[in-house]
mmCIF file of N, CA and C in Angstrom:
data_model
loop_
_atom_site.group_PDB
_atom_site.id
_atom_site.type_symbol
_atom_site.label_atom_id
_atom_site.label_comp_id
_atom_site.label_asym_id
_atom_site.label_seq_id
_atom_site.Cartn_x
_atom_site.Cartn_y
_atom_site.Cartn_z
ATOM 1 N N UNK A 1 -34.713 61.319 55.366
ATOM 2 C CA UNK A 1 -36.034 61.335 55.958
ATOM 3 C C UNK A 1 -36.089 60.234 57.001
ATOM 4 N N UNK A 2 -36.205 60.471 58.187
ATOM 5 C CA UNK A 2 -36.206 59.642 59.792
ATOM 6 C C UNK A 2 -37.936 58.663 58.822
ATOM 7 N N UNK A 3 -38.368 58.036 60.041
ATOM 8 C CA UNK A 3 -39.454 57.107 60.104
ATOM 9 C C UNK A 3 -40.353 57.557 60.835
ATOM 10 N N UNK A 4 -41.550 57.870 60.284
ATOM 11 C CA UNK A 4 -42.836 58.135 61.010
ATOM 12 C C UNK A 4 -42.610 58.061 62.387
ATOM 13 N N UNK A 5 -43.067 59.202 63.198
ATOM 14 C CA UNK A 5 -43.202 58.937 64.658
ATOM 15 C C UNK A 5 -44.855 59.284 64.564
ATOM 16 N N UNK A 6 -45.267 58.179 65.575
ATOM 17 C CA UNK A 6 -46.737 57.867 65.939
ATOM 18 C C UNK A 6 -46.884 58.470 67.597
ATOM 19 N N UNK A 7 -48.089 59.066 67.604
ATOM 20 C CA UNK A 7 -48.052 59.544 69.242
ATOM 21 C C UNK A 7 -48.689 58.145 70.136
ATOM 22 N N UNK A 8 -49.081 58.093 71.088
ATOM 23 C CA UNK A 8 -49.610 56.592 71.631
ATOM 24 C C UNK A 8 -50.870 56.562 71.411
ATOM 25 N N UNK A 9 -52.044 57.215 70.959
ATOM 26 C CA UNK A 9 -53.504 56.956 70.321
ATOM 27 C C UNK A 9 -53.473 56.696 69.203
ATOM 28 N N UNK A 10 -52.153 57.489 68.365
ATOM 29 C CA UNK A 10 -52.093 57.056 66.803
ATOM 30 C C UNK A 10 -51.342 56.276 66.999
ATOM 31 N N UNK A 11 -51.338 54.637 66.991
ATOM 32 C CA UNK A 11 -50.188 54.235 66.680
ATOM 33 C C UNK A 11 -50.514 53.621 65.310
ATOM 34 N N UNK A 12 -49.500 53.153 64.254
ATOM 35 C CA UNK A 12 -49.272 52.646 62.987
ATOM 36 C C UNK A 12 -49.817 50.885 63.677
ATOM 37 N N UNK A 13 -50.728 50.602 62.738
ATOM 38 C CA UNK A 13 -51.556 49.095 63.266
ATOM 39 C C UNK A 13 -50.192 47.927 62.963
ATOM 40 N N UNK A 14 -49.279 47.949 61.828
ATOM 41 C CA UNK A 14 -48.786 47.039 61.421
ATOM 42 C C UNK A 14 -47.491 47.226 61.904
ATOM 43 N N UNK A 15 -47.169 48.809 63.259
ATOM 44 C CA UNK A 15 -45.837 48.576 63.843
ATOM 45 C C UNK A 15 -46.360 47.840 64.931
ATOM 46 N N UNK A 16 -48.026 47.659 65.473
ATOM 47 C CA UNK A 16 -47.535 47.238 67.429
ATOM 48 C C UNK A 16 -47.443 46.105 67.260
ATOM 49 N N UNK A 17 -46.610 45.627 68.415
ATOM 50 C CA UNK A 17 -46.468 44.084 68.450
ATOM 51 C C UNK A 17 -47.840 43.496 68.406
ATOM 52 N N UNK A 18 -47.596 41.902 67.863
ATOM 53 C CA UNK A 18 -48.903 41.339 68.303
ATOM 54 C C UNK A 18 -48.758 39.722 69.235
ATOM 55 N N UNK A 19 -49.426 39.982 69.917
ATOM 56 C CA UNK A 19 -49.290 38.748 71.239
ATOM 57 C C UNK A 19 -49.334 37.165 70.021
ATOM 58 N N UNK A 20 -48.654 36.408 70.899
ATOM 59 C CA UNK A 20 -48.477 35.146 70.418
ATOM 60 C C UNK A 20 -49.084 34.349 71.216
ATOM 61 N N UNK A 21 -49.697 33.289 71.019
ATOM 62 C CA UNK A 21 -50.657 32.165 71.732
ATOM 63 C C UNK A 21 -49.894 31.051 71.946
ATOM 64 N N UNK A 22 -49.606 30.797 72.856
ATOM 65 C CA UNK A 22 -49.149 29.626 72.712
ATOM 66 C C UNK A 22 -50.229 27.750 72.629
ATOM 67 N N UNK A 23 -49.650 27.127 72.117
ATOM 68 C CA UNK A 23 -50.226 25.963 71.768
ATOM 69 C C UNK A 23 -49.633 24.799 72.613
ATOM 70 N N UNK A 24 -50.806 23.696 72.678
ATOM 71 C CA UNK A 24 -50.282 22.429 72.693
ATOM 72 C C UNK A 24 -49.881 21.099 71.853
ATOM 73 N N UNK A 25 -48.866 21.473 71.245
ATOM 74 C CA UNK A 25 -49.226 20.551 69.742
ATOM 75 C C UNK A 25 -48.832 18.724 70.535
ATOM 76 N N UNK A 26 -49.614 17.719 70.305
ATOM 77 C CA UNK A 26 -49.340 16.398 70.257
ATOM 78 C C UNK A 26 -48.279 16.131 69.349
ATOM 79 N N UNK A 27 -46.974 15.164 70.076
ATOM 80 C CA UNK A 27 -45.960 14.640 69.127
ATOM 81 C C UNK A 27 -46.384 13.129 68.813
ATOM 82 N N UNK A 28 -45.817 12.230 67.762
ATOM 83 C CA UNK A 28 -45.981 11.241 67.509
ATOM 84 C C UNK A 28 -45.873 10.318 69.257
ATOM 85 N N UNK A 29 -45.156 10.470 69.732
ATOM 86 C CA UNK A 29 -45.480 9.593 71.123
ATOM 87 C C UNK A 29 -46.031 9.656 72.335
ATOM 88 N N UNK A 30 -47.246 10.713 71.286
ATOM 89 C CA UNK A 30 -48.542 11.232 72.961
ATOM 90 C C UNK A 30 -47.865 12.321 73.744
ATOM 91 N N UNK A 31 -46.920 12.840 73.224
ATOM 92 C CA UNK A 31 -46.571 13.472 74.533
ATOM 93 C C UNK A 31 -46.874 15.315 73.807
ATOM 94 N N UNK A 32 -47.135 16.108 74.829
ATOM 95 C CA UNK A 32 -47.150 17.258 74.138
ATOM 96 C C UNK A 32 -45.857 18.214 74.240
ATOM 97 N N UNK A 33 -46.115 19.398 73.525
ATOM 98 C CA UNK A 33 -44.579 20.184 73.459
ATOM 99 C C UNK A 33 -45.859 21.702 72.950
ATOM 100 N N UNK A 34 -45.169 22.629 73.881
ATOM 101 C CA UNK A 34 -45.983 23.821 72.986
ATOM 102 C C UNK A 34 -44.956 24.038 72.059
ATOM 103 N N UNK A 35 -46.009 25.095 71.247
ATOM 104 C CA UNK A 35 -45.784 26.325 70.062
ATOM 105 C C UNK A 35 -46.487 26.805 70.244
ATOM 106 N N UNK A 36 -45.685 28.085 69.366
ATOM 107 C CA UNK A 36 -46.123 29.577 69.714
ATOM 108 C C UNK A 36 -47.486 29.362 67.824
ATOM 109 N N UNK A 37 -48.416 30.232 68.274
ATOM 110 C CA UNK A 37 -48.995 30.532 66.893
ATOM 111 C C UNK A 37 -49.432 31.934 66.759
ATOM 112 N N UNK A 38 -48.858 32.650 65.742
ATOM 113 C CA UNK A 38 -49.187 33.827 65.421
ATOM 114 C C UNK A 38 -50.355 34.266 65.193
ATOM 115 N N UNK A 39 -51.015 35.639 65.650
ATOM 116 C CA UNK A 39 -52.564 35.750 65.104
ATOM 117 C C UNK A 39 -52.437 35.909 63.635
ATOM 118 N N UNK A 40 -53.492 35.632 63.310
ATOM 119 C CA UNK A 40 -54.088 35.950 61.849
ATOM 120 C C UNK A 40 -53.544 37.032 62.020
ATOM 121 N N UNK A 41 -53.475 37.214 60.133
ATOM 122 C CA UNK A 41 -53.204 38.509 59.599
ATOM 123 C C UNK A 41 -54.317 38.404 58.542
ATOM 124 N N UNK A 42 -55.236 39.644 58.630
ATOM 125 C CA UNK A 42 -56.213 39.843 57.627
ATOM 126 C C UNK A 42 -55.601 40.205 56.554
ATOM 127 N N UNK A 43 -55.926 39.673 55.415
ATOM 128 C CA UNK A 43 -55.028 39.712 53.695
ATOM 129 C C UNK A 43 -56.704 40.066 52.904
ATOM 130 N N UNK A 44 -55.806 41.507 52.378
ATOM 131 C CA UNK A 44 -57.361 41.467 51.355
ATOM 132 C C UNK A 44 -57.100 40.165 49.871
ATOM 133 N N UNK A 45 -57.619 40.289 49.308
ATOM 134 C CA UNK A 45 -57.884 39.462 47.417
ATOM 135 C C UNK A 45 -57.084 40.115 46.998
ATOM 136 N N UNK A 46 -56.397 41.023 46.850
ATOM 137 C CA UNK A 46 -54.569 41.623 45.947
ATOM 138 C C UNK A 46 -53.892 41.101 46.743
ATOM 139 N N UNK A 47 -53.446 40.861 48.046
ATOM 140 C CA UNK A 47 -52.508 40.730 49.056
ATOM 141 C C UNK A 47 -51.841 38.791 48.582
ATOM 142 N N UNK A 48 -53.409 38.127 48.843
ATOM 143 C CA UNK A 48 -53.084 37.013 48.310
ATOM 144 C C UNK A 48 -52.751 36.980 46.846
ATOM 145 N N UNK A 49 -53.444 37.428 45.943
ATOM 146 C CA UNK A 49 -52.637 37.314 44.779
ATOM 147 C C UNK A 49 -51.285 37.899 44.393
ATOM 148 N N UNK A 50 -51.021 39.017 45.099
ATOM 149 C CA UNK A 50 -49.530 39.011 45.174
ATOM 150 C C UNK A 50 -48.468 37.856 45.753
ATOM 151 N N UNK A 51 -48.809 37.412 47.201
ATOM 152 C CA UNK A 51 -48.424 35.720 47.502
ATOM 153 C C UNK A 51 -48.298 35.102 46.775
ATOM 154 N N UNK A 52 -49.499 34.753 45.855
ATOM 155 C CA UNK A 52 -49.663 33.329 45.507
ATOM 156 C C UNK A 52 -48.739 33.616 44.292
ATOM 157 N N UNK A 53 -48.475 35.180 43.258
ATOM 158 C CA UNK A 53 -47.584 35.128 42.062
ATOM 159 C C UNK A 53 -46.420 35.410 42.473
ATOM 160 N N UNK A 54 -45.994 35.416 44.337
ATOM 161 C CA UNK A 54 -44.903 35.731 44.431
ATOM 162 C C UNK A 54 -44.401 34.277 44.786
ATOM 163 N N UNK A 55 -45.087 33.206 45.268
ATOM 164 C CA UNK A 55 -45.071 31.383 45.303
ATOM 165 C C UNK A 55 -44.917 31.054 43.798
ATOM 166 N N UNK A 56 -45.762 31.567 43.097
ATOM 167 C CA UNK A 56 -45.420 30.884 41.707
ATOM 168 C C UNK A 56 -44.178 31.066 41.001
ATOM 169 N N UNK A 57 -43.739 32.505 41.110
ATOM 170 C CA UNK A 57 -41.844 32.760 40.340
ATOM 171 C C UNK A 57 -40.662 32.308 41.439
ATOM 172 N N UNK A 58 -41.105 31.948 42.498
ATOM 173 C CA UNK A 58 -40.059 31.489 43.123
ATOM 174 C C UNK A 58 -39.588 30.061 42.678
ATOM 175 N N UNK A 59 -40.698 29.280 42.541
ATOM 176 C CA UNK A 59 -41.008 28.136 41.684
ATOM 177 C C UNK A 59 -39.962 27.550 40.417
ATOM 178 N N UNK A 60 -40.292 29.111 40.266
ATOM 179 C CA UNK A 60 -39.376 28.897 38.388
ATOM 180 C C UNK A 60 -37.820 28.608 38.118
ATOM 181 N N UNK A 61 -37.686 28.166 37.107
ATOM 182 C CA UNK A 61 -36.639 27.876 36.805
ATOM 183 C C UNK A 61 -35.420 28.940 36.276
ATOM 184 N N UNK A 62 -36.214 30.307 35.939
ATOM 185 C CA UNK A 62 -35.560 31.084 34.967
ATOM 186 C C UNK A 62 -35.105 31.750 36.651
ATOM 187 N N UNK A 63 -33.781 32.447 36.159
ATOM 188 C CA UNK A 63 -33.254 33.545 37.580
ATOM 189 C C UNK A 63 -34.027 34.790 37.503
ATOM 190 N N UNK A 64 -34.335 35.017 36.437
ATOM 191 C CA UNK A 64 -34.536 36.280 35.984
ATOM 192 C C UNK A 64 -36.036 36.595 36.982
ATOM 193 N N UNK A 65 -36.624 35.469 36.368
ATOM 194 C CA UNK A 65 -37.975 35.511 37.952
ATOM 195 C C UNK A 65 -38.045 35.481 38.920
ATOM 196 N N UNK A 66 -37.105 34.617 39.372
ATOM 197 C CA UNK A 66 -36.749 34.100 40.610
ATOM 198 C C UNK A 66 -36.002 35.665 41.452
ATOM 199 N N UNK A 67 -35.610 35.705 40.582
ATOM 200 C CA UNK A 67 -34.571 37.524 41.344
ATOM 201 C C UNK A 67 -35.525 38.389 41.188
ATOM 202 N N UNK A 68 -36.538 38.885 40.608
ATOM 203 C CA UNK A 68 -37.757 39.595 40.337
ATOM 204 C C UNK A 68 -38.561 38.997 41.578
ATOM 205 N N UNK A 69 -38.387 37.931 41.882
ATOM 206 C CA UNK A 69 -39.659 37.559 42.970
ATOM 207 C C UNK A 69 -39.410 38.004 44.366
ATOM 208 N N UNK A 70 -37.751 37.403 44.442
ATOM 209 C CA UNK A 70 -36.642 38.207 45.688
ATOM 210 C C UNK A 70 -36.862 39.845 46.073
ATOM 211 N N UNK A 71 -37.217 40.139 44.680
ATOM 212 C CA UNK A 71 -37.108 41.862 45.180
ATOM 213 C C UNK A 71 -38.201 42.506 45.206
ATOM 214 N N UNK A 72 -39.301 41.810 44.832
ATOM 215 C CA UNK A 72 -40.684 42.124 45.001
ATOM 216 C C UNK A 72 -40.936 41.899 46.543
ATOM 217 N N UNK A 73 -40.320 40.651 47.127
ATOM 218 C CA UNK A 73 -40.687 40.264 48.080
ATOM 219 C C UNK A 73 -39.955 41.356 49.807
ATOM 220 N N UNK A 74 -38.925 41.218 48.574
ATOM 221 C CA UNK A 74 -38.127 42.399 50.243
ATOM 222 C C UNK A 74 -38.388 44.237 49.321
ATOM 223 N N UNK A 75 -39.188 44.897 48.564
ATOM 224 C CA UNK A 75 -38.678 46.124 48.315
ATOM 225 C C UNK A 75 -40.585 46.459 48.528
ATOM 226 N N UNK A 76 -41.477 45.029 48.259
ATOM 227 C CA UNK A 76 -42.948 45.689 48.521
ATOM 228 C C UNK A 76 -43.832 45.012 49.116
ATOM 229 N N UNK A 77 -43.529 43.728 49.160
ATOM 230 C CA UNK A 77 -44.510 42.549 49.909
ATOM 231 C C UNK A 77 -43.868 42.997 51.693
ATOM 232 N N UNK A 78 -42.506 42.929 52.027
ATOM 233 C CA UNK A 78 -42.653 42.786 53.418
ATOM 234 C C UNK A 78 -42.395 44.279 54.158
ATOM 235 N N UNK A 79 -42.517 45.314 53.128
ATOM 236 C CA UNK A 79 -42.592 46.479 53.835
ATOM 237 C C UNK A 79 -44.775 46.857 53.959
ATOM 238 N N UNK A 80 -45.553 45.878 52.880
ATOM 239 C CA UNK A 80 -46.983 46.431 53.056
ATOM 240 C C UNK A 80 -47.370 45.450 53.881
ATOM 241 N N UNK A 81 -46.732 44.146 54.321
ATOM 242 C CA UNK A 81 -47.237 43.293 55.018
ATOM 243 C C UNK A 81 -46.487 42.982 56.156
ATOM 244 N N UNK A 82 -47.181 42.342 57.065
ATOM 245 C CA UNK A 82 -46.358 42.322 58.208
ATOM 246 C C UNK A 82 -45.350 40.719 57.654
ATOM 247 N N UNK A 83 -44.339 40.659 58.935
ATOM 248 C CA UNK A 83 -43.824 39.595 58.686
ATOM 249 C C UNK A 83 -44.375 38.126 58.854
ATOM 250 N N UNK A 84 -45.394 38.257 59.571
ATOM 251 C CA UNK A 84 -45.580 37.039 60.275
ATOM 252 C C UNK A 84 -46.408 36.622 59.223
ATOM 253 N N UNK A 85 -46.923 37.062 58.293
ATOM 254 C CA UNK A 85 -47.675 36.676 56.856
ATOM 255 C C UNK A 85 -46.923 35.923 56.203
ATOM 256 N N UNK A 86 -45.622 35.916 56.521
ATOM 257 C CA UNK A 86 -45.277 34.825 55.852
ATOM 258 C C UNK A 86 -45.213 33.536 56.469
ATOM 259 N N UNK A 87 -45.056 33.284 57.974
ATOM 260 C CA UNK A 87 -45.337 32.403 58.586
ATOM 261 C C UNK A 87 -46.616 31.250 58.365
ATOM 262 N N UNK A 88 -47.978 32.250 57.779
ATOM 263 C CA UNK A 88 -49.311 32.082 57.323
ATOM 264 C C UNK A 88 -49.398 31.272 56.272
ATOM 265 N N UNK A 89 -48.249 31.113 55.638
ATOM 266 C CA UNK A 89 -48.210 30.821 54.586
ATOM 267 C C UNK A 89 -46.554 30.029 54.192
ATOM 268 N N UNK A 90 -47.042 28.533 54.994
ATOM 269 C CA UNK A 90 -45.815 27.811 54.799
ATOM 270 C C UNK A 90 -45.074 27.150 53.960
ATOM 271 N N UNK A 91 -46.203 26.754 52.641
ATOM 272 C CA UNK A 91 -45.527 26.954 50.976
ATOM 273 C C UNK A 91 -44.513 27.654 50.667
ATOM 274 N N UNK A 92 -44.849 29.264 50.504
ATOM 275 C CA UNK A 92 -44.298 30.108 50.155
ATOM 276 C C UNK A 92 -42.814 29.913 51.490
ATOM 277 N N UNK A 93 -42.977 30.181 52.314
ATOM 278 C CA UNK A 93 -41.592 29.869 53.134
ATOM 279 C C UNK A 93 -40.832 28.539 52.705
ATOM 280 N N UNK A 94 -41.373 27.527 52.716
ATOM 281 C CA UNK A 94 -40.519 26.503 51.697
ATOM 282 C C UNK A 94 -40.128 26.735 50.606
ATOM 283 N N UNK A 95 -40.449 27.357 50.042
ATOM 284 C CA UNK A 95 -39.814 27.911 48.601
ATOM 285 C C UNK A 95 -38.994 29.102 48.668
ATOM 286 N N UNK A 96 -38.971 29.559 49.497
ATOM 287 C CA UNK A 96 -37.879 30.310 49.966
ATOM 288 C C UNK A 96 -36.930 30.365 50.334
ATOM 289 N N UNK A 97 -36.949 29.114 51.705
ATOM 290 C CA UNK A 97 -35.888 28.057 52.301
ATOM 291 C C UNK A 97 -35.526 27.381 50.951
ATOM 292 N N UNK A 98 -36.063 27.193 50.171
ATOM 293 C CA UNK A 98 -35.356 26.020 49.286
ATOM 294 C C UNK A 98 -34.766 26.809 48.558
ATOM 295 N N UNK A 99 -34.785 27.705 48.404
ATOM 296 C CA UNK A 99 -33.754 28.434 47.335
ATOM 297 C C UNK A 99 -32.533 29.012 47.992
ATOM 298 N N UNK A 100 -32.137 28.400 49.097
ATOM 299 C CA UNK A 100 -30.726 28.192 49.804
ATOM 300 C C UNK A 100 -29.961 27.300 50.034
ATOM 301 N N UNK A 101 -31.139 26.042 49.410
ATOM 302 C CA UNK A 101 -29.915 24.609 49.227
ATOM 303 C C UNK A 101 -29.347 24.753 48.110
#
């Protein structure tokens, strides 16, 4: 089974790109440097509680969660959410990154 084709009035909301803003962030010596900042992503009350119990087993000590959290995260969290939701949420990306040292 190929992948949804959308005509250009229908398009799928969570395939179109979405523009990036760029910023002026201040460094410690006054000087500025942009970044890029992603728009919001609207998250209903399940969306975050899926996050926040998918932040909490990453957490854990047992594998058994920790590999349950891995495959929750790539088989249903980042196919219903976009990617940049995780960006939104820089906890959860540290705990992610950290489970590669």
């Amino acid at each position: 089974v190929g992948a949804p084709s959308f005509t250009s009035q229908q398009e799928a909301p969570h395939l179109s790109p979405r523009p990036l803003h760029t910023l002026h962030v201040p460094t410690e010596g006054g000087m500025e440097h942009e970044a890029w900042e992603f728009p919001p992503v609207a998250l209903t009350h399940e969306d975050n509680q899926r996050l926040f119990q998918l932040d909490v087993k990453l957490k854990m000590s047992d594998p058994r969660a920790v590999g349950g959290a891995l495959e929750a995260l790539r088989h249903q969290i980042l196919e219903d959410l976009p990617a940049e939701t995780l960006l939104h949420k820089p906890h959860l990306l540290r705990n992610l990154l950290g489970l590669l040292q």
